[in-house]
mmCIF file of C-alpha atoms in Angstrom:
data_model
loop_
_atom_site.group_PDB
_atom_site.id
_atom_site.type_symbol
_atom_site.label_atom_id
_atom_site.label_comp_id
_atom_site.label_asym_id
_atom_site.label_seq_id
_atom_site.Cartn_x
_atom_site.Cartn_y
_atom_site.Cartn_z
ATOM 1 C CA UNK A 643 -2.999 -0.264 18.934
ATOM 2 C CA UNK A 644 -5.089 -2.472 16.484
ATOM 3 C CA UNK A 645 -3.889 -3.042 12.931
ATOM 4 C CA UNK A 646 -0.975 -1.569 11.509
ATOM 5 C CA UNK A 647 -1.527 -0.435 7.723
ATOM 6 C CA UNK A 648 1.510 0.020 5.343
ATOM 7 C CA UNK A 649 0.919 2.751 2.940
ATOM 8 C CA UNK A 650 2.913 4.103 0.075
ATOM 9 C CA UNK A 651 3.623 4.080 -3.796
ATOM 10 C CA UNK A 652 3.532 0.730 -5.795
ATOM 11 C CA UNK A 653 6.953 -0.927 -5.308
ATOM 12 C CA UNK A 654 7.873 0.772 -2.139
ATOM 13 C CA UNK A 655 7.982 -2.669 -0.248
ATOM 14 C CA UNK A 656 4.717 -2.552 1.415
ATOM 15 C CA UNK A 657 4.261 -6.291 1.310
ATOM 16 C CA UNK A 658 7.944 -7.544 1.602
ATOM 17 C CA UNK A 659 8.224 -5.152 4.623
ATOM 18 C CA UNK A 660 5.120 -5.949 5.874
ATOM 19 C CA UNK A 661 5.557 -9.893 5.869
ATOM 20 C CA UNK A 662 8.758 -9.055 7.937
ATOM 21 C CA UNK A 663 6.993 -6.817 10.415
ATOM 22 C CA UNK A 664 4.315 -9.348 10.964
ATOM 23 C CA UNK A 665 6.720 -12.050 11.523
ATOM 24 C CA UNK A 666 8.778 -10.248 14.218
ATOM 25 C CA UNK A 667 5.809 -8.836 15.944
ATOM 26 C CA UNK A 668 3.807 -12.148 15.990
ATOM 27 C CA UNK A 669 1.027 -10.879 13.965
ATOM 28 C CA UNK A 670 -0.790 -12.139 10.851
ATOM 29 C CA UNK A 671 -0.049 -10.356 7.520
ATOM 30 C CA UNK A 672 -2.357 -9.569 4.740
ATOM 31 C CA UNK A 673 -1.931 -7.934 1.462
ATOM 32 C CA UNK A 674 -5.126 -5.728 0.472
ATOM 33 C CA UNK A 675 -4.482 -6.378 -3.159
ATOM 34 C CA UNK A 676 -4.318 -10.287 -2.729
ATOM 35 C CA UNK A 677 -7.522 -10.124 -0.282
ATOM 36 C CA UNK A 678 -9.391 -8.180 -3.107
ATOM 37 C CA UNK A 679 -8.251 -10.723 -5.607
ATOM 38 C CA UNK A 680 -9.515 -13.607 -3.557
ATOM 39 C CA UNK A 681 -12.591 -11.970 -2.773
ATOM 40 C CA UNK A 682 -13.531 -11.377 -6.236
ATOM 41 C CA UNK A 683 -12.167 -14.344 -7.631
ATOM 42 C CA UNK A 684 -10.013 -12.413 -10.366
ATOM 43 C CA UNK A 685 -6.730 -10.679 -10.580
ATOM 44 C CA UNK A 686 -6.461 -6.880 -10.232
ATOM 45 C CA UNK A 687 -5.682 -6.555 -14.126
ATOM 46 C CA UNK A 688 -8.786 -8.691 -14.751
ATOM 47 C CA UNK A 689 -10.872 -6.460 -12.491
ATOM 48 C CA UNK A 690 -9.634 -3.515 -14.084
ATOM 49 C CA UNK A 691 -10.480 -5.041 -17.442
ATOM 50 C CA UNK A 692 -14.035 -5.733 -16.606
ATOM 51 C CA UNK A 693 -14.978 -2.735 -14.278
ATOM 52 C CA UNK A 694 -12.214 -0.134 -14.705
ATOM 53 C CA UNK A 695 -10.447 1.650 -12.219
ATOM 54 C CA UNK A 696 -13.367 3.301 -10.479
ATOM 55 C CA UNK A 697 -14.999 -0.300 -9.923
ATOM 56 C CA UNK A 698 -11.865 -1.412 -8.779
ATOM 57 C CA UNK A 699 -11.725 1.399 -6.391
ATOM 58 C CA UNK A 700 -15.126 0.543 -4.883
ATOM 59 C CA UNK A 701 -13.821 -3.015 -4.259
ATOM 60 C CA UNK A 702 -10.779 -1.530 -2.544
ATOM 61 C CA UNK A 703 -13.095 0.613 -0.456
ATOM 62 C CA UNK A 704 -15.205 -2.450 0.504
ATOM 63 C CA UNK A 705 -12.208 -4.353 1.524
ATOM 64 C CA UNK A 706 -10.759 -1.437 3.482
ATOM 65 C CA UNK A 707 -14.000 -1.485 5.377
ATOM 66 C CA UNK A 708 -13.835 -5.173 5.887
ATOM 67 C CA UNK A 709 -10.121 -5.099 7.161
ATOM 68 C CA UNK A 710 -10.746 -2.278 9.458
ATOM 69 C CA UNK A 711 -13.342 -4.794 11.477
ATOM 70 C CA UNK A 712 -10.409 -7.220 12.077
ATOM 71 C CA UNK A 713 -7.607 -6.722 14.436
ATOM 72 C CA UNK A 714 -3.924 -7.616 15.456
ATOM 73 C CA UNK A 715 -3.031 -7.532 11.500
ATOM 74 C CA UNK A 716 -0.283 -5.951 9.614
ATOM 75 C CA UNK A 717 -1.856 -4.865 6.389
ATOM 76 C CA UNK A 718 -0.219 -3.551 2.946
ATOM 77 C CA UNK A 719 -2.350 -1.524 1.288
ATOM 78 C CA UNK A 720 -2.950 -1.192 -2.393
ATOM 79 C CA UNK A 721 -0.626 1.872 -3.793
ATOM 80 C CA UNK A 722 -3.897 4.065 -4.554
ATOM 81 C CA UNK A 723 -5.895 3.213 -1.317
ATOM 82 C CA UNK A 724 -4.806 6.055 0.710
ATOM 83 C CA UNK A 725 -5.364 8.574 -1.917
ATOM 84 C CA UNK A 726 -9.092 8.251 -1.035
ATOM 85 C CA UNK A 727 -10.068 9.928 1.839
ATOM 86 C CA UNK A 728 -12.823 7.521 2.459
ATOM 87 C CA UNK A 729 -10.388 4.549 2.904
ATOM 88 C CA UNK A 730 -8.255 6.644 5.311
ATOM 89 C CA UNK A 731 -11.185 7.484 7.365
ATOM 90 C CA UNK A 732 -12.188 3.768 7.880
ATOM 91 C CA UNK A 733 -8.820 3.295 9.546
ATOM 92 C CA UNK A 734 -8.013 6.538 11.258
ATOM 93 C CA UNK A 735 -8.034 6.869 15.007
ATOM 94 C CA UNK A 736 -8.142 3.140 15.531
ATOM 95 C CA UNK A 737 -5.355 1.723 13.332
ATOM 96 C CA UNK A 738 -1.927 3.082 12.811
ATOM 97 C CA UNK A 739 -1.155 4.010 9.076
ATOM 98 C CA UNK A 740 2.544 3.967 8.275
ATOM 99 C CA UNK A 741 4.010 5.537 5.083
ATOM 100 C CA UNK A 742 6.921 3.864 3.608
ATOM 101 C CA UNK A 743 8.337 6.919 1.828
ATOM 102 C CA UNK A 744 10.903 5.636 -0.938
ATOM 103 C CA UNK A 745 12.404 7.957 -3.535
ATOM 104 C CA UNK A 746 10.958 7.710 -7.177
ATOM 105 C CA UNK A 747 14.262 6.890 -8.553
ATOM 106 C CA UNK A 748 14.451 3.711 -6.393
ATOM 107 C CA UNK A 749 10.713 2.939 -7.188
ATOM 108 C CA UNK A 750 11.504 3.207 -10.942
ATOM 109 C CA UNK A 751 14.350 0.626 -10.686
ATOM 110 C CA UNK A 752 12.321 -1.742 -8.892
ATOM 111 C CA UNK A 753 9.244 -1.681 -11.243
ATOM 112 C CA UNK A 754 11.394 -1.330 -14.504
ATOM 113 C CA UNK A 755 10.293 -4.948 -15.449
ATOM 114 C CA UNK A 756 6.902 -4.992 -14.040
ATOM 115 C CA UNK A 757 4.076 -6.715 -16.236
ATOM 116 C CA UNK A 758 1.131 -7.126 -13.768
ATOM 117 C CA UNK A 759 0.253 -3.347 -12.369
ATOM 118 C CA UNK A 760 -2.455 -2.184 -14.799
ATOM 119 C CA UNK A 761 -1.538 1.562 -14.301
ATOM 120 C CA UNK A 762 2.124 1.015 -15.490
ATOM 121 C CA UNK A 763 1.456 -1.260 -18.730
ATOM 122 C CA UNK A 764 2.086 1.441 -21.269
ATOM 123 C CA UNK A 765 4.945 2.922 -23.130
ATOM 124 C CA UNK A 766 5.272 6.118 -21.240
ATOM 125 C CA UNK A 767 5.536 4.259 -17.906
ATOM 126 C CA UNK A 768 8.461 6.324 -16.323
ATOM 127 C CA UNK A 769 6.214 9.603 -17.276
ATOM 128 C CA UNK A 770 3.087 7.973 -15.693
ATOM 129 C CA UNK A 771 4.728 6.730 -12.720
ATOM 130 C CA UNK A 772 6.391 10.116 -12.128
ATOM 131 C CA UNK A 773 3.211 11.848 -12.570
ATOM 132 C CA UNK A 774 1.284 9.367 -10.046
ATOM 133 C CA UNK A 775 4.045 9.701 -7.688
ATOM 134 C CA UNK A 776 3.922 13.444 -7.410
ATOM 135 C CA UNK A 777 0.205 13.387 -7.166
ATOM 136 C CA UNK A 778 -0.090 10.777 -4.409
ATOM 137 C CA UNK A 779 2.913 11.454 -2.053
ATOM 138 C CA UNK A 780 1.159 14.491 -0.275
ATOM 139 C CA UNK A 781 -1.954 12.196 0.136
ATOM 140 C CA UNK A 782 -0.053 9.594 1.557
ATOM 141 C CA UNK A 783 1.876 11.992 3.979
ATOM 142 C CA UNK A 784 -1.520 13.376 5.012
ATOM 143 C CA UNK A 785 -2.914 9.862 5.687
ATOM 144 C CA UNK A 786 0.087 8.666 7.800
ATOM 145 C CA UNK A 787 0.531 8.423 11.548
ATOM 146 C CA UNK A 788 4.132 7.589 11.062
ATOM 147 C CA UNK A 789 6.534 8.252 7.953
ATOM 148 C CA UNK A 790 9.478 5.836 7.567
ATOM 149 C CA UNK A 791 11.896 6.558 5.009
ATOM 150 C CA UNK A 792 12.242 3.559 2.952
ATOM 151 C CA UNK A 793 14.853 2.255 0.355
ATOM 152 C CA UNK A 794 16.772 -0.101 2.973
ATOM 153 C CA UNK A 795 16.745 -3.681 3.344
ATOM 154 C CA UNK A 796 13.270 -5.065 4.408
ATOM 155 C CA UNK A 797 14.800 -6.241 7.805
ATOM 156 C CA UNK A 798 16.118 -2.899 8.693
ATOM 157 C CA UNK A 799 12.908 -1.113 7.680
ATOM 158 C CA UNK A 800 10.796 -3.467 9.471
ATOM 159 C CA UNK A 801 12.757 -2.749 12.618
ATOM 160 C CA UNK A 802 12.666 0.994 11.978
ATOM 161 C CA UNK A 803 8.923 0.477 11.796
ATOM 162 C CA UNK A 804 8.640 -1.470 14.856
ATOM 163 C CA UNK A 805 10.775 1.105 16.993
ATOM 164 C CA UNK A 806 8.647 3.891 15.609
ATOM 165 C CA UNK A 807 5.388 2.126 16.826
ATOM 166 C CA UNK A 808 6.718 1.625 20.245
ATOM 167 C CA UNK A 809 7.465 5.471 20.544
ATOM 168 C CA UNK A 810 4.111 6.190 19.097
ATOM 169 C CA UNK A 811 1.980 4.291 21.548
#
């Protein structure tokens, strides 16, 4: 097994759980959005403002291609990364893609005060979130090698992932 990539909707816990999985497995952790920000020298909202969502998705694809060349990393993908087949294909067959499947009501509660996700900075945030969630969830399931029910503590979720990975070898 090479890299382990956590995918799922924004707010599902990819970064928090990913750090815990990395620590417990003795691996390096990398957050894809932070990787893109560092490479671009701009925040995600600044990238969206300058080049729009399509430009951001191109940078995201470049990041996927670069990260797929690395090894032994736990990667927290961006919430939209695995809704694009080109990103899934970069990792498929070599790395393990793990979906953190968290119910929408839990995500809404976690993101109620969010001020930095560009797609949520609007008055109809709950409606937009529900529409995006329903559109993205089937794509996440299609991309995933392993599906983990999320919503528990990061430590418990991390242990469930590690156990599932041992069974999937």
